Coordinates of C-alpha atoms in Angstrom, one line a residue:
X29 CA 199.0 176.3 51.7
X30 CA 198.5 174.4 54.5
X31 CA 195.8 176.5 56.2
X32 CA 193.7 176.8 53.3
X33 CA 193.8 173.0 52.7
X34 CA 192.5 172.9 56.6
X35 CA 189.9 175.4 56.2
X36 CA 188.5 173.8 53.1
X37 CA 187.8 170.6 55.4
X38 CA 186.5 172.9 58.5
X39 CA 184.0 174.6 56.2
X40 CA 183.2 170.2 55.1
X41 CA 182.6 169.9 58.9
X42 CA 180.0 172.5 59.6
X43 CA 178.6 172.1 56.0
X44 CA 178.0 168.3 55.4
X45 CA 178.3 167.6 59.2
X46 CA 181.0 165.4 59.1
X47 CA 182.6 164.4 62.0
X48 CA 185.9 166.3 63.0
X49 CA 188.1 163.4 64.2
X50 CA 186.6 160.9 61.3
X51 CA 187.9 164.0 58.6
X52 CA 191.2 164.4 61.1
X53 CA 191.7 160.5 60.1
X54 CA 191.0 160.6 56.3
X55 CA 193.4 163.3 55.7
X56 CA 195.9 161.7 57.8
X57 CA 195.6 158.3 55.7
X58 CA 195.2 160.1 52.7
X59 CA 198.6 162.3 53.4
X60 CA 200.2 159.1 54.1
X61 CA 200.0 157.1 51.3
X62 CA 201.5 160.4 49.4
X63 CA 204.3 160.3 51.6
X64 CA 205.1 156.1 50.9
X65 CA 204.4 157.0 47.4
X66 CA 206.8 159.5 47.0
X67 CA 209.4 158.2 49.7
X68 CA 208.4 154.7 49.7
X69 CA 206.8 151.9 52.0
X70 CA 209.5 151.5 54.6
X71 CA 209.3 155.4 55.0
X72 CA 209.2 157.1 59.2
X73 CA 206.7 159.8 59.3
X74 CA 204.2 161.5 61.3
X75 CA 201.1 163.3 59.6
X76 CA 200.1 165.6 62.0
X77 CA 196.7 167.3 61.4
X78 CA 195.3 171.0 63.6
X79 CA 192.1 171.6 62.3
X80 CA 191.3 174.2 65.4
X81 CA 194.9 175.9 64.0
X82 CA 194.7 175.4 60.5
X83 CA 198.3 173.5 60.0
X84 CA 199.1 170.2 58.2
X85 CA 202.3 169.3 58.9
X86 CA 204.5 166.1 57.8
X87 CA 207.4 164.5 59.8
X88 CA 210.0 162.1 58.2
X89 CA 213.0 160.5 60.1
X90 CA 215.5 158.9 59.3
X91 CA 218.6 156.6 60.1
X92 CA 221.8 159.4 60.4
X93 CA 224.5 157.1 58.6
X94 CA 227.5 157.4 56.8
X95 CA 227.1 156.0 53.8
X96 CA 223.6 156.0 52.5
X97 CA 222.4 152.6 50.9
X98 CA 218.5 153.7 51.5
X99 CA 217.6 157.2 50.7
X100 CA 213.8 156.1 52.0
X101 CA 215.1 155.5 55.5
X102 CA 219.0 156.8 55.4
X103 CA 220.4 160.4 55.4
X104 CA 224.5 161.0 55.1
X105 CA 225.6 163.1 58.1
X106 CA 227.0 165.6 55.8
X107 CA 223.4 166.1 54.9
X108 CA 221.9 166.8 58.4
X109 CA 224.9 169.1 59.0
X110 CA 223.9 171.2 56.7
X111 CA 220.1 171.4 57.2
X112 CA 220.9 171.8 61.2
X113 CA 222.9 173.1 63.4
X114 CA 221.8 170.3 66.2
X115 CA 224.9 168.0 67.4
X116 CA 223.8 164.9 66.1
X117 CA 225.7 162.1 65.2
X118 CA 225.7 158.7 62.6
X119 CA 223.6 156.6 64.5
X120 CA 220.6 159.0 65.7
X121 CA 217.3 160.1 63.9
X122 CA 217.1 162.8 62.5
X123 CA 213.5 164.2 61.4
X124 CA 213.1 167.0 59.3
X125 CA 209.3 168.7 58.4
X126 CA 208.9 168.1 54.4
X127 CA 207.6 171.1 52.4
X128 CA 204.2 170.2 51.0
X129 CA 205.3 171.7 47.6
X130 CA 207.5 169.2 47.3
X131 CA 205.6 166.5 46.5
X132 CA 205.0 167.5 43.3
X133 CA 201.6 168.9 41.1
X134 CA 200.9 165.3 39.9
X135 CA 200.8 163.9 43.8
X136 CA 198.6 166.4 45.3
X137 CA 196.3 166.5 42.6
X138 CA 196.2 162.5 43.1
X139 CA 195.6 162.9 46.7
X140 CA 193.0 165.8 46.5
X141 CA 191.4 163.3 44.0
X142 CA 191.2 161.0 46.7
X143 CA 190.2 163.0 49.6
X144 CA 187.0 163.7 47.5
X145 CA 186.2 160.3 47.1
X146 CA 186.8 159.2 50.8
X147 CA 184.7 162.5 51.7
X148 CA 181.6 161.3 49.6
X149 CA 182.2 158.0 50.8
X150 CA 181.9 159.4 54.4
X151 CA 179.0 161.5 53.7
X152 CA 176.8 158.9 52.0
X153 CA 177.5 157.1 54.9
X154 CA 176.6 160.0 57.5
X155 CA 173.5 160.9 55.2
X156 CA 172.3 156.9 55.1
X157 CA 172.9 156.8 59.3
X158 CA 171.0 160.6 59.9
X159 CA 167.9 159.0 58.1
X160 CA 168.3 155.1 59.3
X161 CA 167.5 156.3 62.3
X162 CA 165.0 158.4 62.0
X163 CA 163.3 156.1 60.1
X164 CA 159.3 156.2 61.0
X165 CA 159.8 159.7 62.4
X166 CA 158.2 162.4 60.6
X167 CA 160.0 165.2 58.4
X168 CA 159.2 168.3 57.3
X169 CA 160.7 169.7 54.3
X170 CA 160.6 172.3 50.9
X171 CA 158.9 170.5 47.4
X172 CA 161.4 171.7 45.2
X173 CA 160.5 169.6 42.1
X174 CA 157.9 167.6 40.0
X175 CA 158.7 165.2 38.0
X176 CA 157.0 162.4 36.0
X177 CA 154.7 161.4 39.0
X178 CA 157.9 161.5 42.2
X179 CA 158.2 164.7 44.2
X180 CA 161.5 166.0 45.1
X181 CA 161.9 167.4 49.0
X182 CA 164.4 169.5 50.3
X183 CA 165.7 168.1 53.4
X184 CA 168.6 169.8 55.1
X185 CA 170.1 170.0 52.0
X186 CA 169.4 166.5 51.4
X187 CA 167.1 165.2 48.4
X188 CA 163.9 163.3 49.9
X189 CA 161.7 161.2 47.5
X190 CA 157.9 160.9 47.9
X191 CA 157.1 158.1 45.3
X192 CA 153.6 158.4 43.7
X193 CA 152.1 155.0 45.4
X194 CA 153.3 157.1 48.1
X195 CA 151.4 160.2 47.8
X196 CA 147.1 160.6 49.1
X197 CA 144.9 160.4 45.9
X198 CA 143.9 163.8 44.6
X199 CA 146.1 165.8 46.8
X200 CA 148.0 168.6 44.8
X201 CA 151.7 169.5 45.4
X202 CA 153.5 172.6 44.1
X203 CA 156.9 173.7 44.4
X204 CA 158.1 175.6 47.4
X205 CA 155.7 174.1 49.1
X206 CA 156.3 172.9 52.6
X207 CA 155.2 169.6 53.5
X208 CA 155.3 167.0 56.5
X209 CA 155.8 163.0 56.0
X210 CA 157.4 160.5 57.1
X211 CA 160.5 158.6 56.6
X212 CA 159.8 154.9 55.5
X213 CA 162.6 153.3 54.1
X214 CA 166.6 154.1 53.2
X215 CA 168.0 152.6 50.3
X216 CA 172.2 152.4 49.6
X217 CA 172.8 153.8 46.0
X218 CA 175.6 153.8 44.1
X219 CA 175.9 157.9 44.1
X220 CA 173.8 159.1 47.6
X221 CA 171.3 157.1 49.6
X222 CA 167.6 156.8 48.6
X223 CA 165.3 158.0 50.9
X224 CA 161.9 157.3 50.4
X225 CA 158.7 159.3 52.6
X226 CA 155.0 158.6 53.0
X227 CA 152.2 160.1 53.3
X228 CA 150.1 157.1 53.0
X229 CA 151.5 155.2 55.8
X230 CA 149.8 154.4 59.0
X231 CA 152.7 155.6 60.8
X232 CA 152.2 159.1 59.8
X233 CA 148.5 158.8 61.1
X234 CA 149.9 157.6 64.7
X235 CA 153.0 160.2 64.5
X236 CA 150.6 163.3 64.2
X237 CA 148.2 162.0 66.9
X238 CA 151.3 162.2 68.5
X239 CA 152.3 166.0 67.5
X240 CA 148.6 167.0 68.2
X241 CA 147.7 165.0 71.4
X242 CA 149.9 165.8 74.4
X243 CA 148.2 162.8 76.5
X244 CA 149.2 160.5 73.9
X245 CA 152.9 162.1 73.6
X246 CA 153.0 162.0 77.2
X247 CA 151.8 158.2 77.9
X248 CA 148.7 158.7 78.7
X249 CA 146.9 157.4 75.8
X250 CA 148.3 154.3 74.0
X251 CA 147.6 153.8 70.4
X252 CA 146.9 150.2 70.0
X253 CA 145.8 150.6 66.3
X254 CA 146.1 152.7 62.9
X255 CA 144.7 151.4 59.7
X256 CA 144.2 153.4 57.0
X257 CA 142.8 154.3 53.3
X258 CA 144.7 157.0 52.1
X259 CA 142.6 160.2 51.9
X260 CA 139.5 158.4 52.3
X261 CA 138.8 157.0 55.2
X262 CA 140.9 155.3 58.8
X263 CA 140.6 153.6 61.9
X264 CA 142.3 154.6 65.4
X265 CA 142.3 152.4 68.4
X266 CA 143.1 153.9 71.5
X267 CA 143.4 153.1 75.0
X268 CA 143.1 155.3 78.5
X269 CA 145.5 154.3 81.6
X270 CA 144.1 156.9 83.2
X271 CA 140.6 155.8 84.2
X272 CA 139.9 159.6 84.7
X273 CA 141.0 160.5 80.9
X274 CA 138.4 159.3 78.2
X275 CA 140.7 158.3 75.4
X276 CA 138.5 159.3 72.3
X277 CA 137.1 162.6 73.6
X278 CA 141.1 163.6 74.5
X279 CA 141.8 162.6 70.6
X280 CA 138.8 164.2 69.2
X281 CA 139.3 167.5 71.4
X282 CA 136.7 170.7 72.5
X283 CA 134.8 170.7 69.8
X284 CA 136.9 168.5 67.4
X285 CA 140.0 170.8 67.2
X286 CA 142.5 168.4 67.5
X287 CA 141.1 165.5 65.4
X288 CA 140.1 168.3 62.6
X289 CA 144.2 169.8 62.2
X290 CA 145.0 166.4 61.7
X291 CA 142.2 165.8 59.2
X292 CA 142.9 168.9 57.5
X293 CA 146.7 167.8 57.3
X294 CA 145.6 164.9 55.6
X295 CA 143.4 166.2 53.0
X296 CA 140.1 165.6 54.8
X297 CA 140.5 162.5 55.5
X298 CA 137.5 160.8 57.8
X299 CA 139.3 159.4 61.4
X300 CA 137.6 157.5 63.3
X301 CA 138.5 157.2 66.5
X302 CA 137.3 154.1 69.1
X303 CA 137.9 153.3 72.4
X304 CA 140.0 149.7 72.4
X305 CA 138.9 146.3 74.2
X306 CA 140.6 143.5 75.0
X307 CA 136.8 141.8 74.2
X308 CA 137.1 140.6 70.4
X309 CA 133.6 141.2 70.6
X310 CA 132.9 144.6 72.3
X311 CA 136.3 145.7 70.2
X312 CA 135.1 144.6 66.4
X313 CA 131.3 146.0 67.7
X314 CA 132.8 149.2 68.1
X315 CA 135.1 149.0 64.5
X316 CA 131.6 148.9 62.8
X317 CA 130.1 151.9 64.4
X318 CA 128.0 153.9 63.5
X319 CA 126.5 150.2 62.1
X320 CA 124.4 149.0 65.0
X321 CA 125.2 145.3 65.4
X322 CA 122.4 142.9 66.0
X323 CA 124.2 140.1 66.7
X324 CA 127.9 139.1 66.6
X325 CA 129.9 135.3 67.3
X326 CA 133.1 135.3 67.6
X327 CA 135.3 132.0 67.0
X328 CA 138.7 133.0 68.9
X329 CA 140.7 130.2 67.3
X330 CA 139.8 130.8 63.6
X331 CA 140.0 134.4 63.7
X332 CA 136.5 134.9 62.0
X333 CA 133.5 136.7 63.3
X334 CA 130.2 136.4 61.8
X335 CA 127.8 139.9 61.8
X336 CA 124.1 139.7 61.8
X337 CA 122.8 143.7 61.0
X338 CA 119.3 144.5 60.0
X339 CA 119.1 145.6 56.1
X340 CA 118.9 149.2 56.8
X341 CA 122.3 149.4 58.9
X342 CA 123.8 146.8 55.9
X343 CA 125.5 149.8 54.4
X344 CA 126.8 151.5 57.1
X345 CA 128.4 148.0 58.2
X346 CA 129.9 148.0 54.7
X347 CA 131.3 151.9 54.2
X348 CA 131.8 153.4 50.7
X349 CA 133.0 150.8 48.5
X350 CA 133.6 148.1 51.6
X351 CA 135.8 150.7 53.8
X352 CA 134.1 150.5 56.8
X353 CA 134.0 146.6 57.2
X354 CA 137.8 146.1 55.6
X355 CA 139.4 148.7 57.9
X356 CA 137.4 147.0 60.8
X357 CA 138.3 143.2 59.8
X358 CA 142.1 144.8 59.6
X359 CA 142.1 147.0 62.8
X360 CA 140.4 144.2 64.6
X361 CA 142.5 140.9 62.9
X362 CA 139.6 139.3 62.3
X363 CA 137.6 137.5 59.2
X364 CA 134.9 139.6 59.3
X365 CA 131.6 138.2 57.8
X366 CA 128.4 140.0 57.1
X367 CA 124.8 138.8 57.4
X368 CA 122.3 140.6 56.1
X369 CA 119.0 139.7 58.2
X370 CA 115.5 139.1 55.9
X371 CA 118.0 138.9 52.8
X372 CA 116.2 136.1 51.1
X373 CA 113.0 137.1 51.5
X374 CA 111.2 140.0 48.6
X375 CA 112.0 143.6 49.0
X376 CA 109.2 145.6 49.6
X377 CA 108.5 148.9 50.3
X378 CA 106.6 151.2 53.1
X379 CA 103.6 152.4 51.7
X380 CA 104.9 156.2 53.4
X381 CA 107.7 156.0 50.9
X382 CA 105.0 156.6 47.9
X383 CA 103.2 159.2 49.8
X384 CA 104.2 162.5 48.3
X385 CA 103.4 160.6 44.2
X386 CA 99.9 159.0 45.5
X387 CA 98.8 162.0 47.6
X388 CA 97.8 162.5 51.0
X389 CA 94.4 161.1 50.7
X390 CA 94.7 158.0 48.6
X391 CA 97.3 157.5 50.6
X392 CA 95.1 157.5 53.8
X393 CA 92.1 155.4 52.1
X394 CA 94.9 153.1 51.1
X395 CA 96.1 152.3 54.4
X396 CA 92.7 152.2 56.2
X397 CA 91.7 149.6 53.3
X398 CA 94.8 147.3 54.8
X399 CA 97.4 148.1 52.1
X400 CA 100.6 149.4 54.0
X401 CA 103.2 148.0 51.7
X402 CA 103.6 148.6 48.1
X403 CA 103.6 144.6 47.3
X404 CA 100.4 144.9 49.1
X405 CA 99.4 146.9 46.0
X406 CA 101.2 145.5 43.8
X407 CA 99.5 141.9 44.2
X408 CA 96.2 143.0 45.1
X409 CA 92.8 142.2 42.5
X410 CA 92.0 145.1 40.5
X411 CA 88.4 144.8 42.0
X412 CA 89.6 145.2 45.2
X413 CA 91.2 148.2 44.0
X414 CA 88.6 149.9 42.3
X415 CA 85.9 150.0 45.6
X416 CA 88.6 152.7 47.0
X417 CA 87.3 155.9 45.8
X418 CA 89.3 158.0 44.1
X419 CA 90.8 154.9 42.4
X420 CA 90.6 154.0 38.5
X421 CA 91.5 151.1 36.2
X422 CA 94.2 153.5 34.2
X423 CA 95.0 154.9 37.5
X424 CA 96.0 151.3 39.6
X425 CA 97.9 150.4 36.4
X426 CA 100.2 153.4 37.0
X427 CA 100.5 152.9 40.8
X428 CA 101.6 149.6 40.1
X429 CA 104.5 150.0 37.3
X430 CA 105.6 153.3 39.2
X431 CA 106.2 150.7 42.5
X432 CA 107.7 148.0 40.8
X433 CA 109.8 150.4 39.1
X434 CA 111.3 151.9 42.2
X435 CA 111.2 148.3 43.7
X436 CA 113.3 147.0 40.8
X437 CA 115.8 150.2 41.8
X438 CA 115.9 149.1 45.5
X439 CA 116.4 145.5 44.6
X440 CA 119.5 146.4 42.3
X441 CA 120.6 148.9 45.5
X442 CA 120.4 145.2 47.8
X443 CA 121.8 143.1 45.1
X444 CA 125.2 145.3 44.9
X445 CA 125.3 145.4 48.9
X446 CA 125.0 141.3 48.5
X447 CA 128.0 141.5 46.0
X448 CA 129.7 143.2 48.3
X449 CA 129.3 141.7 51.4
X450 CA 130.3 138.5 49.3
X451 CA 133.6 140.2 48.0
X452 CA 134.2 141.5 51.2
X453 CA 133.8 138.0 52.9
X454 CA 135.7 136.0 50.0
X455 CA 138.3 138.6 50.4
X456 CA 138.7 138.7 53.6
X457 CA 138.8 134.8 53.6
X458 CA 141.7 134.6 51.4
X459 CA 143.9 137.4 53.8
X460 CA 143.1 135.2 56.3
X461 CA 144.3 131.7 55.0
X462 CA 147.2 134.1 53.4
X463 CA 148.3 134.6 57.1
X464 CA 147.9 131.2 58.5
X465 CA 149.7 130.2 55.3
X466 CA 152.2 132.7 56.3
X467 CA 152.1 131.9 59.7
X468 CA 153.1 128.2 59.2
X469 CA 156.1 129.1 57.3
X470 CA 157.3 131.5 59.6
X471 CA 156.7 128.4 62.7
X472 CA 158.9 126.1 60.0
X473 CA 161.5 127.9 60.0
X474 CA 161.8 128.5 62.9
X475 CA 161.7 125.0 63.5
X476 CA 164.1 123.7 60.9
X477 CA 167.0 126.6 62.7

């Protein structure tokens, strides 16, 4: 019976990765409580557990007396002589091995329940400690259940949770598939620890860079900052500690092989890799790529950067739904205010934009007469245009209406860009104010302490 008990506990050590010494201590404690319940709190005993041999022995020690007054600590001489042939006398200590069966079914069941409870508590601590010490590390697990938007992942026989808000938008998950994610948080729970994993955390991207790019793993190239809008776009600032190695080139790899492996892992997320610089102007300029900056004014004290771009560069600087400028602001730590040069001027389009609609011959005649933009034609007198060969009153009216429509549509797009710039500047200012307020509060708390 003893061997079966110890063997079952040895199996726990193997399967649940519970420390053998810790499990031995738990078994000793549980059996000690069982002895105290049967023989009293004053009983003297030793519980010896040998996990290797598969043995549990309980030694009960009693004082030999002529007449017993306390059965939990004393034994009479006559009983001793019946149990042992050793030359013992009154006053000596008698040690006997307690038969496990003598405890009775009720005590053994109680001990078993106590053991199970204690082992569950230890198992919880083991799981918590294992994952709490691995926060920020990548795990590879298997999807075994999808419920209410949450993905349950099996990792080393433990259940990990990928919540909806930690999933990459548009990514499809299937039962049985392998998934890579980063351990984001470990919470203590009533039953088992709750391990939260993430595929949207910027740390996942940093870890993937470390995995795919040996120079980062070896510390030759350092990641200075990572910002993400998961599944859409991200920016990674890198710096080389070896002048012979180009940080961006090493990250991208030959024909983009390194960066493409990361892009595929992250549902084709667009990744901009830029060289870090301690010079704020250079860093902001690089962060706003591919837009070409015309002028840049940086205020190091207020952490505000005023960026001026040409009209044709505004959409590139802003990016899709404001992603480029928003990520650049987060990466550099500066509130970026964008100014589009010439925004107050009346919108116009080059006449070359209408070459197809006008026809090559009429286009050249208009240019020869000095009409180089759409506004030139729209504002021109009817009599002046009628002097140009091939133009009639109806034709002129039709051309002007067509050009007005095109200008209106272009102006709407331009206004949308302006609104987006205004919204981004406003959001950036609010974020900056919030960060300043938090910084002040933090300073006040430190002073109070």
